[in-house]
Short mmCIF file of C-alpha atoms in Angstrom, two decimals:
data_model
loop_
_atom_site.label_atom_id
_atom_site.label_comp_id
_atom_site.label_asym_id
_atom_site.label_seq_id
_atom_site.Cartn_x
_atom_site.Cartn_y
_atom_site.Cartn_z
CA MET R 68 86.45 88.08 95.43
CA HIS R 69 86.80 90.91 97.30
CA GLY R 70 88.73 92.34 100.04
CA LEU R 71 90.49 95.00 101.19
CA ILE R 72 93.40 96.46 103.34
CA GLY R 73 93.71 99.08 106.05
CA SER R 74 94.95 100.14 108.47
CA PHE R 75 94.10 102.67 111.29
CA SER R 76 95.47 104.13 114.32
CA ALA R 77 93.59 103.64 118.01
CA HIS R 78 93.86 106.29 120.29
CA PRO R 79 96.84 106.21 122.39
CA GLY R 80 97.20 103.32 124.88
CA LYS R 81 93.79 102.10 123.20
CA ARG R 82 94.90 100.08 120.69
CA ASP R 83 94.64 96.56 122.41
CA GLU R 84 91.10 97.16 123.93
CA LEU R 85 90.12 98.02 119.99
CA ILE R 86 91.78 94.95 119.21
CA ALA R 87 89.67 93.17 121.95
CA LEU R 88 86.30 94.51 120.17
CA MET R 89 87.54 93.54 116.51
CA THR R 90 87.97 89.98 117.42
CA ALA R 91 85.56 89.13 119.32
CA SER R 92 82.61 89.25 116.86
CA LEU R 93 83.54 88.21 114.21
CA SER R 94 82.14 84.55 114.29
CA ASP R 95 79.45 84.87 112.00
CA MET R 96 79.63 86.78 109.23
CA PRO R 97 77.50 85.38 106.00
CA GLY R 98 80.52 85.57 103.20
CA CYS R 99 83.84 86.62 105.15
CA LEU R 100 86.46 84.51 104.01
CA SER R 101 89.27 85.17 105.91
CA TYR R 102 89.57 88.93 108.65
CA VAL R 103 92.78 89.65 109.62
CA VAL R 104 94.07 91.75 112.73
CA ALA R 105 96.90 92.00 113.39
CA LYS R 106 99.67 94.76 115.20
CA ASP R 107 101.15 97.31 113.52
CA PRO R 108 105.42 96.33 115.29
CA GLN R 109 106.78 99.52 114.09
CA ASP R 110 103.72 101.77 115.87
CA ALA R 111 102.25 101.15 118.94
CA ASP R 112 98.57 102.25 118.34
CA LYS R 113 98.74 101.07 114.50
CA LEU R 114 96.30 98.35 113.73
CA TRP R 115 96.34 96.55 110.39
CA ILE R 116 93.21 94.95 108.68
CA THR R 117 93.17 92.34 105.73
CA GLU R 118 90.21 90.81 104.72
CA VAL R 119 88.82 89.39 102.08
CA TRP R 120 85.07 88.54 100.90
CA ASP R 121 83.27 86.29 98.60
CA CYS R 122 81.67 89.76 96.93
CA ALA R 123 81.60 93.01 98.03
CA ASP R 124 77.89 93.14 98.35
CA SER R 125 78.69 90.34 101.80
CA HIS R 126 81.32 93.35 103.56
CA LYS R 127 78.37 95.87 102.91
CA ALA R 128 76.20 93.97 103.85
CA SER R 129 78.34 92.85 106.99
CA VAL R 130 78.02 96.12 108.70
CA HIS R 131 74.36 95.82 109.08
CA ILE R 132 74.56 92.47 111.10
CA PRO R 133 73.80 93.18 114.67
CA ALA R 134 77.24 92.10 116.55
CA VAL R 135 79.25 94.08 113.94
CA ALA R 136 77.66 97.57 114.47
CA GLU R 137 77.51 97.51 117.78
CA THR R 138 81.89 96.95 117.41
CA ILE R 139 81.76 99.29 114.76
CA ARG R 140 79.70 101.99 117.88
CA GLN R 141 81.61 101.05 120.28
CA ALA R 142 85.21 100.83 118.85
CA MET R 143 84.63 104.40 116.69
CA PRO R 144 85.01 106.02 119.54
CA LEU R 145 88.84 104.55 120.13
CA ILE R 146 90.35 105.14 116.67
CA ALA R 147 92.49 108.06 116.35
CA ALA R 148 92.49 108.29 112.23
CA PHE R 149 92.19 106.23 109.37
CA GLY R 150 94.78 105.27 107.32
CA GLU R 151 95.82 103.40 103.97
CA HIS R 152 92.56 101.72 102.53
CA ILE R 153 93.86 99.65 99.87
CA VAL R 154 91.03 97.65 97.67
CA THR R 155 92.20 94.57 95.87
CA GLN R 156 90.56 91.48 94.23
CA PRO R 157 92.05 88.60 95.23
CA VAL R 158 92.34 85.43 92.99
CA GLY R 159 93.76 82.68 95.20
CA GLY R 160 96.32 81.12 97.57
CA CYS R 161 95.75 79.00 100.53
CA GLY R 162 93.14 80.14 103.74
CA ILE R 163 90.19 81.21 101.66
CA MET H 179 102.35 84.66 114.43
CA HIS H 180 103.73 87.00 111.29
CA GLY H 181 101.97 89.15 109.07
CA LEU H 182 103.18 90.37 105.72
CA ILE H 183 101.50 93.06 103.42
CA GLY H 184 103.19 93.21 99.64
CA SER H 185 103.10 94.41 96.16
CA PHE H 186 104.67 94.04 94.07
CA SER H 187 104.44 94.93 89.58
CA ALA H 188 104.28 92.44 86.96
CA HIS H 189 106.32 93.78 83.68
CA PRO H 190 103.28 94.32 81.82
CA GLY H 191 101.19 91.90 80.41
CA LYS H 192 102.98 88.98 82.64
CA ARG H 193 100.33 89.67 85.78
CA ASP H 194 98.41 86.46 84.95
CA GLU H 195 101.15 84.78 84.10
CA LEU H 196 102.27 85.42 87.70
CA ILE H 197 100.08 85.15 89.81
CA ALA H 198 99.47 81.21 87.94
CA LEU H 199 103.06 80.63 89.10
CA MET H 200 101.95 81.89 92.35
CA THR H 201 98.94 80.11 93.73
CA ALA H 202 100.25 76.22 91.64
CA SER H 203 102.30 75.75 94.60
CA LEU H 204 101.12 76.80 97.49
CA SER H 205 100.10 73.32 99.29
CA ASP H 206 102.51 72.75 101.27
CA MET H 207 103.83 74.93 102.78
CA PRO H 208 104.51 74.39 106.77
CA GLY H 209 103.28 77.02 109.45
CA CYS H 210 101.70 78.72 106.77
CA LEU H 211 97.53 80.28 108.34
CA SER H 212 97.03 82.40 105.27
CA TYR H 213 97.77 83.52 101.97
CA VAL H 214 95.93 85.50 99.36
CA VAL H 215 97.20 86.71 96.50
CA ALA H 216 95.38 89.73 95.16
CA LYS H 217 95.17 92.09 91.96
CA ASP H 218 94.96 95.45 91.82
CA PRO H 219 92.40 97.19 90.18
CA GLN H 220 93.99 100.30 89.95
CA ASP H 221 96.45 99.14 87.99
CA ALA H 222 96.72 96.05 85.57
CA ASP H 223 100.45 95.49 86.29
CA LYS H 224 100.22 94.94 90.57
CA LEU H 225 99.39 92.77 92.48
CA TRP H 226 99.33 92.37 96.49
CA ILE H 227 100.46 89.41 98.86
CA THR H 228 99.30 88.83 102.14
CA GLU H 229 100.49 86.22 104.75
CA VAL H 230 99.63 85.09 108.01
CA TRP H 231 102.15 82.55 109.12
CA ASP H 232 102.28 80.52 112.75
CA CYS H 233 106.40 82.31 113.65
CA ALA H 234 108.61 83.95 111.32
CA ASP H 235 110.77 81.31 111.25
CA SER H 236 107.85 79.25 109.22
CA HIS H 237 108.27 82.02 106.63
CA LYS H 238 112.51 81.93 106.15
CA ALA H 239 112.00 78.60 106.16
CA SER H 240 109.41 78.38 103.27
CA VAL H 241 111.80 79.79 100.77
CA HIS H 242 113.97 76.30 101.07
CA ILE H 243 110.76 74.62 99.84
CA PRO H 244 112.13 72.64 96.44
CA ALA H 245 108.76 73.86 95.09
CA VAL H 246 108.81 77.30 97.06
CA ALA H 247 112.07 78.02 95.05
CA GLU H 248 111.46 77.02 91.91
CA THR H 249 108.57 79.27 91.84
CA ILE H 250 110.39 81.92 93.15
CA ARG H 251 112.90 81.34 90.40
CA GLN H 252 110.74 80.74 87.60
CA ALA H 253 108.81 84.41 89.92
CA MET H 254 111.89 86.62 89.17
CA PRO H 255 112.03 87.23 85.94
CA LEU H 256 108.21 88.41 85.96
CA ILE H 257 108.85 90.62 88.38
CA ALA H 258 109.65 94.63 87.14
CA ALA H 259 109.49 96.57 90.54
CA PHE H 260 108.24 95.75 94.64
CA GLY H 261 106.28 98.03 96.14
CA GLU H 262 104.87 97.75 99.87
CA HIS H 263 106.67 95.14 102.14
CA ILE H 264 105.00 95.83 105.59
CA VAL H 265 105.76 93.18 108.23
CA THR H 266 102.74 92.21 110.62
CA GLN H 267 101.80 90.47 114.37
CA PRO H 268 98.66 89.03 113.72
CA VAL H 269 96.93 88.24 116.75
CA GLY H 270 93.37 87.34 115.86
CA GLY H 271 89.87 87.32 113.90
CA CYS H 272 88.98 83.93 111.00
CA GLY H 273 90.07 82.18 108.25
CA ILE H 274 93.58 81.64 110.11
#
């Protein structure tokens, strides 16, 4: 499996709009086992994304899915800065 | 929802043993929506844990489940150091 833990910051006041965008187009991403969007309770602009994919290729391919590509296009202007970007190798658990 | 992103390091050579322990007792944790154990590909001793719970109380209560308490008891001697501990507020996604 292939995992990602990432964070980024929305422009002030834009986090909810970004969350709405990012959670609207998640229904059909082949190989996506988990994709969680979370607020950082310590920072009103910050978001965390944790992802689990069956393999890295599925993750790479996902950005070419039309609905995902459109979400990225709409989301980019709302993002002020990218933060953590941690690649992991999920090995087990529940909910995946 | 209540989320956690955490990391810790096993004593050298003990990561696989720790993973086996941590993934063996996850089947019955009320309120646990996702619990992913992942290796850090950059550090042979490091593990990442990402968790999503329905609420913080479910997470707190989980340590009193006998199987979980026993896992913690067995795991602690294998852990060399605790790293990141990030509390999040999951708001959506898939796989939860």
